[in-house]
C-alpha cells in the first residue's frame, strides 16, 4: 500500500473521532457555563436562594462535568499517541473497549448497542495500534451509517491454531455491510498482514492475525 | 408579555439549568429531551420559539427541523450547536431555521434571539390573518 493512502485513511478516521470528542467536550463546557451562570443569576436576582446546600449542589455538578471533560481529553491524548505505536504488542480486547468508549457519543447518537464479549484469555497481537483502532471502528461505523438496519453489534474474540481473531456480528436479521471489502481497506489489511474472515452466511465478519509460523 | 419557549436537548442537566435561567428572565419554558417528544408537544401547544440542540440521538437537528417546519411552518427555530459548519448552517437556514447560537451559549444573546423570533412569528401570524380576512371579504364580494 502506498504510504499516502495510509495517511489519507488515517486522517479521515482521526478527523471523525476528534470532531466527535470535541463536540462532547463542548457539551460539558455548556453545562459548566450554565451552572456558573445559574450561580451568577441566583446571587444577583435572589441572594436568599443561595443556600449552602444549593451552592454545594451546583459546585458538585460543575466538578462532575469537569471530570467528564477531563476523561474525554485523556482518551483524546491516548488516541493521539496510538499513532506512535508501530509493531507493538497490543491487547485486542482492551483496544476494542477503548474504541467503543471513545466512539460512545457517535454510537449513542445512532442509537446502536455494542456488546463486547470478554476474550477467554488476553489476546496480544503485534500491529500498528492506530490502524488497529481504525479497523475495529469500521464495522461500528458501518452500523452508524445504517442505524435503521443494524441496532446491535456484538464484538467477540477467539484464539485458534490459526491465530488471534476478532469477530463483529450483527445481532438481527440484517447483514453487516462488509467495510473491509473496499480497495483501501483491503490494501491496509494486506499491509498489516491481517486476513479478513467471513462466517455464518456473511453475518459475522472477522480479522485474523495469523500465527507467525504460518 | 412573556415569551413561550420550547427547549429541546438530550442533555437533561443542560435542559434543567437552562430552563431555570430562562424562567428567571420571565420566559415560559417547556422542555423536551428528544425531537420526537418535541414533535408531540407542538401538536398540542403553541410557542413563540423553539430552542433546539442541533445534534441529538436518533433524530438529528436537520431531520427534526424539517419535521417541525412541515407540522408548524410559522414556528421560529433557534438551533444550538457545538460547532456549525458553513454547509450545515446554510442547509438549516434553507429548511427554515431562524437563527443559530454556538454552545456554550450566552443567555442574554439567546434571550435577544428569542425576543426577535417572537416578533417575527407575530408578523407571520398577522400576515396570515390579514390574508384570511381578505379572502373572506372577497368571497362576500367586497
GROMACS .gro file of C-alpha atoms in nm:
model
  356
    1UNK     CA    1   0.000   0.000   0.000
    2UNK     CA    2   0.134   0.341  -0.092
    3UNK     CA    3   0.215   0.548   0.220
    4UNK     CA    4  -0.007   0.836   0.103
    5UNK     CA    5  -0.312   0.605   0.103
    6UNK     CA    6  -0.235   0.505   0.463
    7UNK     CA    7  -0.213   0.870   0.560
    8UNK     CA    8  -0.540   0.951   0.382
    9UNK     CA    9  -0.720   0.665   0.561
   10UNK     CA   10  -0.572   0.770   0.895
   11UNK     CA   11  -0.656   1.139   0.860
   12UNK     CA   12  -1.021   1.068   0.775
   13UNK     CA   13  -1.054   0.846   1.083
   14UNK     CA   14  -0.869   1.093   1.304
   15UNK     CA   15  -1.097   1.375   1.184
   16UNK     CA   16  -1.418   1.184   1.254
   17UNK     CA   17  -1.315   1.072   1.602
   18UNK     CA   18  -1.165   1.405   1.711
   19UNK     CA   19  -1.467   1.601   1.582
   20UNK     CA   20  -1.692   1.384   1.798
   21UNK     CA   21  -1.465   1.420   2.104
   22UNK     CA   22  -1.452   1.799   2.072
   23UNK     CA   23  -1.834   1.808   2.049
   24UNK     CA   24  -1.850   1.602   2.366
   25UNK     CA   25  -1.619   1.849   2.544
   26UNK     CA   26  -1.832   2.140   2.418
   27UNK     CA   27  -2.140   1.978   2.572
   28UNK     CA   28  -1.965   1.951   2.909
   29UNK     CA   29  -1.847   2.312   2.880
   30UNK     CA   30  -2.203   2.421   2.801
   31UNK     CA   31  -2.329   2.261   3.123
   32UNK     CA   32  -2.042   2.417   3.324
   33UNK     CA   33  -2.127   2.752   3.163
   34UNK     CA   34  -2.495   2.721   3.259
   35UNK     CA   35  -2.411   2.616   3.617
   36UNK     CA   36  -2.176   2.914   3.653
   37UNK     CA   37  -2.444   3.137   3.501
   38UNK     CA   38  -2.702   2.999   3.742
   39UNK     CA   39  -2.477   3.090   4.037
   40UNK     CA   40  -2.450   3.441   3.895
   41UNK     CA   41  -2.826   3.464   3.841
   42UNK     CA   42  -2.902   3.347   4.193
   43UNK     CA   43  -2.658   3.588   4.354
   44UNK     CA   44  -2.796   3.883   4.153
   45UNK     CA   45  -3.167   3.804   4.148
   46UNK     CA   46  -3.230   3.616   4.470
   47UNK     CA   47  -2.934   3.604   4.711
   48UNK     CA   48  -3.156   3.421   4.960
   49UNK     CA   49  -3.176   3.127   4.716
   50UNK     CA   50  -2.801   3.079   4.757
   51UNK     CA   51  -2.842   2.842   5.049
   52UNK     CA   52  -2.528   2.638   5.127
   53UNK     CA   53  -2.682   2.311   5.004
   54UNK     CA   54  -2.784   2.472   4.673
   55UNK     CA   55  -2.438   2.626   4.623
   56UNK     CA   56  -2.275   2.296   4.715
   57UNK     CA   57  -2.503   2.108   4.472
   58UNK     CA   58  -2.409   2.342   4.185
   59UNK     CA   59  -2.037   2.318   4.266
   60UNK     CA   60  -2.060   1.935   4.269
   61UNK     CA   61  -2.230   1.944   3.928
   62UNK     CA   62  -1.952   2.165   3.789
   63UNK     CA   63  -1.685   1.931   3.932
   64UNK     CA   64  -1.863   1.631   3.775
   65UNK     CA   65  -1.870   1.797   3.433
   66UNK     CA   66  -1.500   1.886   3.461
   67UNK     CA   67  -1.429   1.519   3.545
   68UNK     CA   68  -1.623   1.402   3.234
   69UNK     CA   69  -1.447   1.654   3.008
   70UNK     CA   70  -1.110   1.552   3.153
   71UNK     CA   71  -1.188   1.187   3.073
   72UNK     CA   72  -1.259   1.277   2.710
   73UNK     CA   73  -0.932   1.474   2.695
   74UNK     CA   74  -0.739   1.178   2.844
   75UNK     CA   75  -0.889   0.950   2.578
   76UNK     CA   76  -0.803   1.205   2.307
   77UNK     CA   77  -0.445   1.211   2.434
   78UNK     CA   78  -0.423   0.830   2.444
   79UNK     CA   79  -0.573   0.810   2.095
   80UNK     CA   80  -0.326   1.068   1.960
   81UNK     CA   81  -0.035   0.868   2.099
   82UNK     CA   82  -0.157   0.548   1.931
   83UNK     CA   83  -0.002   0.689   1.612
   84UNK     CA   84   0.343   0.642   1.772
   85UNK     CA   85   0.299   0.270   1.840
   86UNK     CA   86   0.407   0.068   1.534
   87UNK     CA   87   0.454  -0.309   1.555
   88UNK     CA   88   0.398  -0.318   1.928
   89UNK     CA   89   0.217  -0.598   2.112
   90UNK     CA   90  -0.133  -0.475   2.192
   91UNK     CA   91  -0.429  -0.634   2.371
   92UNK     CA   92  -0.719  -0.686   2.126
   93UNK     CA   93  -0.996  -0.671   2.386
   94UNK     CA   94  -0.856  -0.363   2.560
   95UNK     CA   95  -0.820  -0.186   2.226
   96UNK     CA   96  -1.180  -0.272   2.128
   97UNK     CA   97  -1.304  -0.148   2.468
   98UNK     CA   98  -1.112   0.179   2.418
   99UNK     CA   99  -1.255   0.231   2.067
  100UNK     CA  100  -1.611   0.174   2.195
  101UNK     CA  101  -1.562   0.418   2.484
  102UNK     CA  102  -1.405   0.680   2.263
  103UNK     CA  103  -1.675   0.646   1.998
  104UNK     CA  104  -1.957   0.626   2.257
  105UNK     CA  105  -2.107   0.963   2.161
  106UNK     CA  106  -2.142   0.866   1.793
  107UNK     CA  107  -2.271   0.520   1.893
  108UNK     CA  108  -2.529   0.677   2.127
  109UNK     CA  109  -2.637   0.932   1.863
  110UNK     CA  110  -2.711   0.649   1.620
  111UNK     CA  111  -2.896   0.452   1.891
  112UNK     CA  112  -2.677   0.144   1.848
  113UNK     CA  113  -2.586  -0.103   2.120
  114UNK     CA  114  -2.240  -0.261   2.111
  115UNK     CA  115  -2.193  -0.582   2.310
  116UNK     CA  116  -1.831  -0.655   2.389
  117UNK     CA  117  -1.785  -1.021   2.484
  118UNK     CA  118  -1.478  -1.078   2.704
  119UNK     CA  119  -1.189  -1.272   2.548
  120UNK     CA  120  -1.130  -1.618   2.701
  121UNK     CA  121  -0.770  -1.512   2.771
  122UNK     CA  122  -0.572  -1.197   2.686
  123UNK     CA  123  -0.514  -1.186   2.310
  124UNK     CA  124  -0.198  -0.999   2.219
  125UNK     CA  125  -0.122  -0.908   1.859
  126UNK     CA  126   0.173  -0.723   1.718
  127UNK     CA  127   0.045  -0.443   1.500
  128UNK     CA  128   0.015  -0.069   1.446
  129UNK     CA  129  -0.221   0.045   1.726
  130UNK     CA  130  -0.369   0.342   1.537
  131UNK     CA  131  -0.467   0.128   1.239
  132UNK     CA  132  -0.599  -0.147   1.468
  133UNK     CA  133  -0.829   0.117   1.625
  134UNK     CA  134  -0.926   0.225   1.274
  135UNK     CA  135  -1.010  -0.134   1.172
  136UNK     CA  136  -1.216  -0.201   1.487
  137UNK     CA  137  -1.407   0.123   1.420
  138UNK     CA  138  -1.502   0.022   1.062
  139UNK     CA  139  -1.785  -0.226   1.143
  140UNK     CA  140  -1.913   0.011   1.416
  141UNK     CA  141  -1.911   0.294   1.163
  142UNK     CA  142  -2.097   0.073   0.914
  143UNK     CA  143  -2.375   0.039   1.177
  144UNK     CA  144  -2.370   0.415   1.247
  145UNK     CA  145  -2.413   0.480   0.873
  146UNK     CA  146  -2.708   0.243   0.870
  147UNK     CA  147  -2.873   0.272   1.215
  148UNK     CA  148  -3.220   0.171   1.096
  149UNK     CA  149  -3.090  -0.171   0.987
  150UNK     CA  150  -2.832  -0.269   1.246
  151UNK     CA  151  -2.928  -0.187   1.604
  152UNK     CA  152  -2.694  -0.420   1.786
  153UNK     CA  153  -2.338  -0.526   1.712
  154UNK     CA  154  -2.152  -0.797   1.900
  155UNK     CA  155  -1.773  -0.800   1.927
  156UNK     CA  156  -1.606  -1.124   2.036
  157UNK     CA  157  -1.260  -1.279   2.040
  158UNK     CA  158  -1.117  -1.616   1.956
  159UNK     CA  159  -0.781  -1.781   1.985
  160UNK     CA  160  -0.728  -2.070   1.746
  161UNK     CA  161  -0.438  -2.266   1.600
  162UNK     CA  162  -0.451  -2.024   1.304
  163UNK     CA  163  -0.402  -1.717   1.523
  164UNK     CA  164  -0.589  -1.445   1.712
  165UNK     CA  165  -0.931  -1.337   1.589
  166UNK     CA  166  -1.178  -1.057   1.650
  167UNK     CA  167  -1.536  -1.108   1.529
  168UNK     CA  168  -1.803  -0.847   1.453
  169UNK     CA  169  -2.158  -0.988   1.444
  170UNK     CA  170  -2.482  -0.813   1.354
  171UNK     CA  171  -2.745  -0.918   1.608
  172UNK     CA  172  -3.052  -0.915   1.388
  173UNK     CA  173  -3.170  -1.036   1.051
  174UNK     CA  174  -2.983  -0.771   0.858
  175UNK     CA  175  -2.632  -0.837   0.738
  176UNK     CA  176  -2.350  -0.605   0.820
  177UNK     CA  177  -2.220  -0.432   0.510
  178UNK     CA  178  -1.859  -0.554   0.486
  179UNK     CA  179  -1.641  -0.247   0.549
  180UNK     CA  180  -1.320  -0.447   0.496
  181UNK     CA  181  -1.411  -0.516   0.134
  182UNK     CA  182  -1.308  -0.177  -0.005
  183UNK     CA  183  -0.984  -0.135  -0.209
  184UNK     CA  184  -0.835   0.095   0.060
  185UNK     CA  185  -0.914  -0.136   0.350
  186UNK     CA  186  -0.808  -0.447   0.159
  187UNK     CA  187  -0.471  -0.285   0.089
  188UNK     CA  188  -0.439  -0.179   0.455
  189UNK     CA  189  -0.517  -0.532   0.579
  190UNK     CA  190  -0.259  -0.676   0.339
  191UNK     CA  191  -0.003  -0.418   0.453
  192UNK     CA  192  -0.062  -0.510   0.818
  193UNK     CA  193  -0.068  -0.888   0.749
  194UNK     CA  194  -0.427  -0.929   0.871
  195UNK     CA  195  -0.662  -1.177   0.699
  196UNK     CA  196  -1.032  -1.081   0.671
  197UNK     CA  197  -1.274  -1.362   0.764
  198UNK     CA  198  -1.643  -1.424   0.695
  199UNK     CA  199  -1.872  -1.687   0.850
  200UNK     CA  200  -2.234  -1.757   0.937
  201UNK     CA  201  -2.369  -1.663   0.595
  202UNK     CA  202  -2.189  -1.325   0.589
  203UNK     CA  203  -2.335  -1.232   0.927
  204UNK     CA  204  -2.001  -1.245   1.113
  205UNK     CA  205  -1.701  -1.053   0.989
  206UNK     CA  206  -1.361  -1.124   1.138
  207UNK     CA  207  -0.999  -1.019   1.137
  208UNK     CA  208  -0.732  -1.282   1.182
  209UNK     CA  209  -0.374  -1.222   1.292
  210UNK     CA  210  -0.209  -1.543   1.170
  211UNK     CA  211   0.043  -1.719   1.394
  212UNK     CA  212   0.396  -1.615   1.292
  213UNK     CA  213   0.491  -1.968   1.184
  214UNK     CA  214   0.200  -1.998   0.937
  215UNK     CA  215  -4.582   3.960   2.754
  216UNK     CA  216  -4.367   3.658   2.834
  217UNK     CA  217  -4.215   3.456   2.552
  218UNK     CA  218  -4.332   3.095   2.530
  219UNK     CA  219  -4.035   2.874   2.451
  220UNK     CA  220  -3.987   2.505   2.384
  221UNK     CA  221  -3.635   2.398   2.482
  222UNK     CA  222  -3.512   2.072   2.324
  223UNK     CA  223  -3.187   1.900   2.425
  224UNK     CA  224  -3.092   1.540   2.507
  225UNK     CA  225  -2.863   1.655   2.791
  226UNK     CA  226  -3.103   1.653   3.086
  227UNK     CA  227  -2.881   1.863   3.312
  228UNK     CA  228  -2.841   2.131   3.043
  229UNK     CA  229  -3.217   2.130   2.993
  230UNK     CA  230  -3.290   2.175   3.365
  231UNK     CA  231  -3.046   2.460   3.430
  232UNK     CA  232  -3.112   2.643   3.103
  233UNK     CA  233  -3.485   2.620   3.169
  234UNK     CA  234  -3.441   2.764   3.522
  235UNK     CA  235  -3.228   3.051   3.387
  236UNK     CA  236  -3.476   3.130   3.109
  237UNK     CA  237  -3.767   3.127   3.354
  238UNK     CA  238  -3.573   3.366   3.577
  239UNK     CA  239  -3.577   3.602   3.276
  240UNK     CA  240  -3.955   3.586   3.255
  241UNK     CA  241  -3.993   3.325   2.983
  242UNK     CA  242  -4.246   3.042   2.997
  243UNK     CA  243  -4.042   2.731   2.924
  244UNK     CA  244  -4.147   2.379   2.828
  245UNK     CA  245  -3.874   2.116   2.787
  246UNK     CA  246  -3.831   1.810   2.566
  247UNK     CA  247  -3.541   1.568   2.574
  248UNK     CA  248  -3.580   1.441   2.216
  249UNK     CA  249  -3.704   1.559   1.879
  250UNK     CA  250  -3.986   1.304   1.892
  251UNK     CA  251  -4.104   1.444   2.225
  252UNK     CA  252  -4.085   1.799   2.083
  253UNK     CA  253  -4.297   1.699   1.784
  254UNK     CA  254  -4.562   1.552   2.015
  255UNK     CA  255  -4.565   1.871   2.228
  256UNK     CA  256  -4.605   2.113   1.934
  257UNK     CA  257  -4.914   1.918   1.821
  258UNK     CA  258  -5.086   2.030   2.143
  259UNK     CA  259  -4.922   2.363   2.231
  260UNK     CA  260  -4.809   2.676   2.055
  261UNK     CA  261  -4.477   2.856   2.115
  262UNK     CA  262  -4.307   3.181   2.019
  263UNK     CA  263  -3.979   2.999   1.962
  264UNK     CA  264  -3.814   2.660   1.977
  265UNK     CA  265  -3.456   2.643   2.102
  266UNK     CA  266  -3.315   2.310   1.988
  267UNK     CA  267  -2.985   2.126   2.006
  268UNK     CA  268  -2.863   2.051   1.655
  269UNK     CA  269  -2.722   1.708   1.738
  270UNK     CA  270  -2.942   1.463   1.922
  271UNK     CA  271  -2.967   1.084   1.926
  272UNK     CA  272  -3.197   0.908   1.680
  273UNK     CA  273  -3.343   1.214   1.501
  274UNK     CA  274  -3.076   1.475   1.428
  275UNK     CA  275  -3.132   1.851   1.412
  276UNK     CA  276  -3.180   1.866   1.036
  277UNK     CA  277  -3.445   1.592   1.035
  278UNK     CA  278  -3.619   1.746   1.337
  279UNK     CA  279  -3.614   2.090   1.175
  280UNK     CA  280  -3.782   1.954   0.860
  281UNK     CA  281  -4.046   1.769   1.065
  282UNK     CA  282  -4.129   2.074   1.280
  283UNK     CA  283  -4.145   2.311   0.982
  284UNK     CA  284  -4.377   2.070   0.799
  285UNK     CA  285  -4.606   2.049   1.101
  286UNK     CA  286  -4.588   2.420   1.209
  287UNK     CA  287  -4.433   2.645   0.939
  288UNK     CA  288  -4.482   2.962   1.147
  289UNK     CA  289  -4.265   2.836   1.435
  290UNK     CA  290  -3.929   3.010   1.477
  291UNK     CA  291  -3.644   2.769   1.549
  292UNK     CA  292  -3.314   2.870   1.705
  293UNK     CA  293  -3.050   2.599   1.676
  294UNK     CA  294  -2.788   2.541   1.942
  295UNK     CA  295  -2.475   2.376   1.816
  296UNK     CA  296  -2.129   2.271   1.928
  297UNK     CA  297  -1.957   2.354   1.600
  298UNK     CA  298  -2.158   2.465   1.297
  299UNK     CA  299  -2.003   2.416   0.954
  300UNK     CA  300  -2.095   2.672   0.686
  301UNK     CA  301  -2.258   2.397   0.477
  302UNK     CA  302  -2.478   2.277   0.765
  303UNK     CA  303  -2.571   2.635   0.860
  304UNK     CA  304  -2.676   2.720   0.503
  305UNK     CA  305  -2.872   2.394   0.473
  306UNK     CA  306  -3.052   2.455   0.804
  307UNK     CA  307  -3.136   2.816   0.710
  308UNK     CA  308  -3.277   2.693   0.376
  309UNK     CA  309  -3.501   2.446   0.559
  310UNK     CA  310  -3.625   2.723   0.786
  311UNK     CA  311  -3.405   2.771   1.094
  312UNK     CA  312  -3.439   3.130   1.204
  313UNK     CA  313  -3.110   3.158   1.394
  314UNK     CA  314  -2.801   2.981   1.530
  315UNK     CA  315  -2.614   3.001   1.858
  316UNK     CA  316  -2.294   2.821   1.948
  317UNK     CA  317  -2.262   2.623   2.272
  318UNK     CA  318  -2.169   2.730   2.540
  319UNK     CA  319  -2.435   2.991   2.475
  320UNK     CA  320  -2.461   3.338   2.626
  321UNK     CA  321  -2.806   3.351   2.790
  322UNK     CA  322  -2.851   3.723   2.718
  323UNK     CA  323  -2.775   3.668   2.348
  324UNK     CA  324  -3.022   3.378   2.347
  325UNK     CA  325  -3.290   3.591   2.518
  326UNK     CA  326  -3.243   3.858   2.247
  327UNK     CA  327  -3.279   3.598   1.971
  328UNK     CA  328  -3.596   3.462   2.135
  329UNK     CA  329  -3.747   3.814   2.151
  330UNK     CA  330  -3.663   3.864   1.781
  331UNK     CA  331  -3.813   3.524   1.697
  332UNK     CA  332  -4.136   3.617   1.878
  333UNK     CA  333  -4.166   3.942   1.677
  334UNK     CA  334  -4.107   3.752   1.351
  335UNK     CA  335  -4.364   3.488   1.442
  336UNK     CA  336  -4.620   3.757   1.526
  337UNK     CA  337  -4.561   3.921   1.186
  338UNK     CA  338  -4.618   3.589   1.009
  339UNK     CA  339  -4.938   3.524   1.207
  340UNK     CA  340  -5.060   3.882   1.137
  341UNK     CA  341  -4.993   3.843   0.764
  342UNK     CA  342  -5.179   3.513   0.761
  343UNK     CA  343  -5.475   3.663   0.946
  344UNK     CA  344  -5.485   3.962   0.709
  345UNK     CA  345  -5.483   3.727   0.413
  346UNK     CA  346  -5.766   3.523   0.564
  347UNK     CA  347  -5.976   3.838   0.616
  348UNK     CA  348  -5.907   3.946   0.257
  349UNK     CA  349  -6.014   3.602   0.131
  350UNK     CA  350  -6.337   3.615   0.334
  351UNK     CA  351  -6.416   3.969   0.215
  352UNK     CA  352  -6.350   3.865  -0.146
  353UNK     CA  353  -6.591   3.573  -0.107
  354UNK     CA  354  -6.861   3.817   0.005
  355UNK     CA  355  -6.792   4.037  -0.297
  356UNK     CA  356  -6.622   4.331  -0.122
   0.00000   0.00000   0.00000
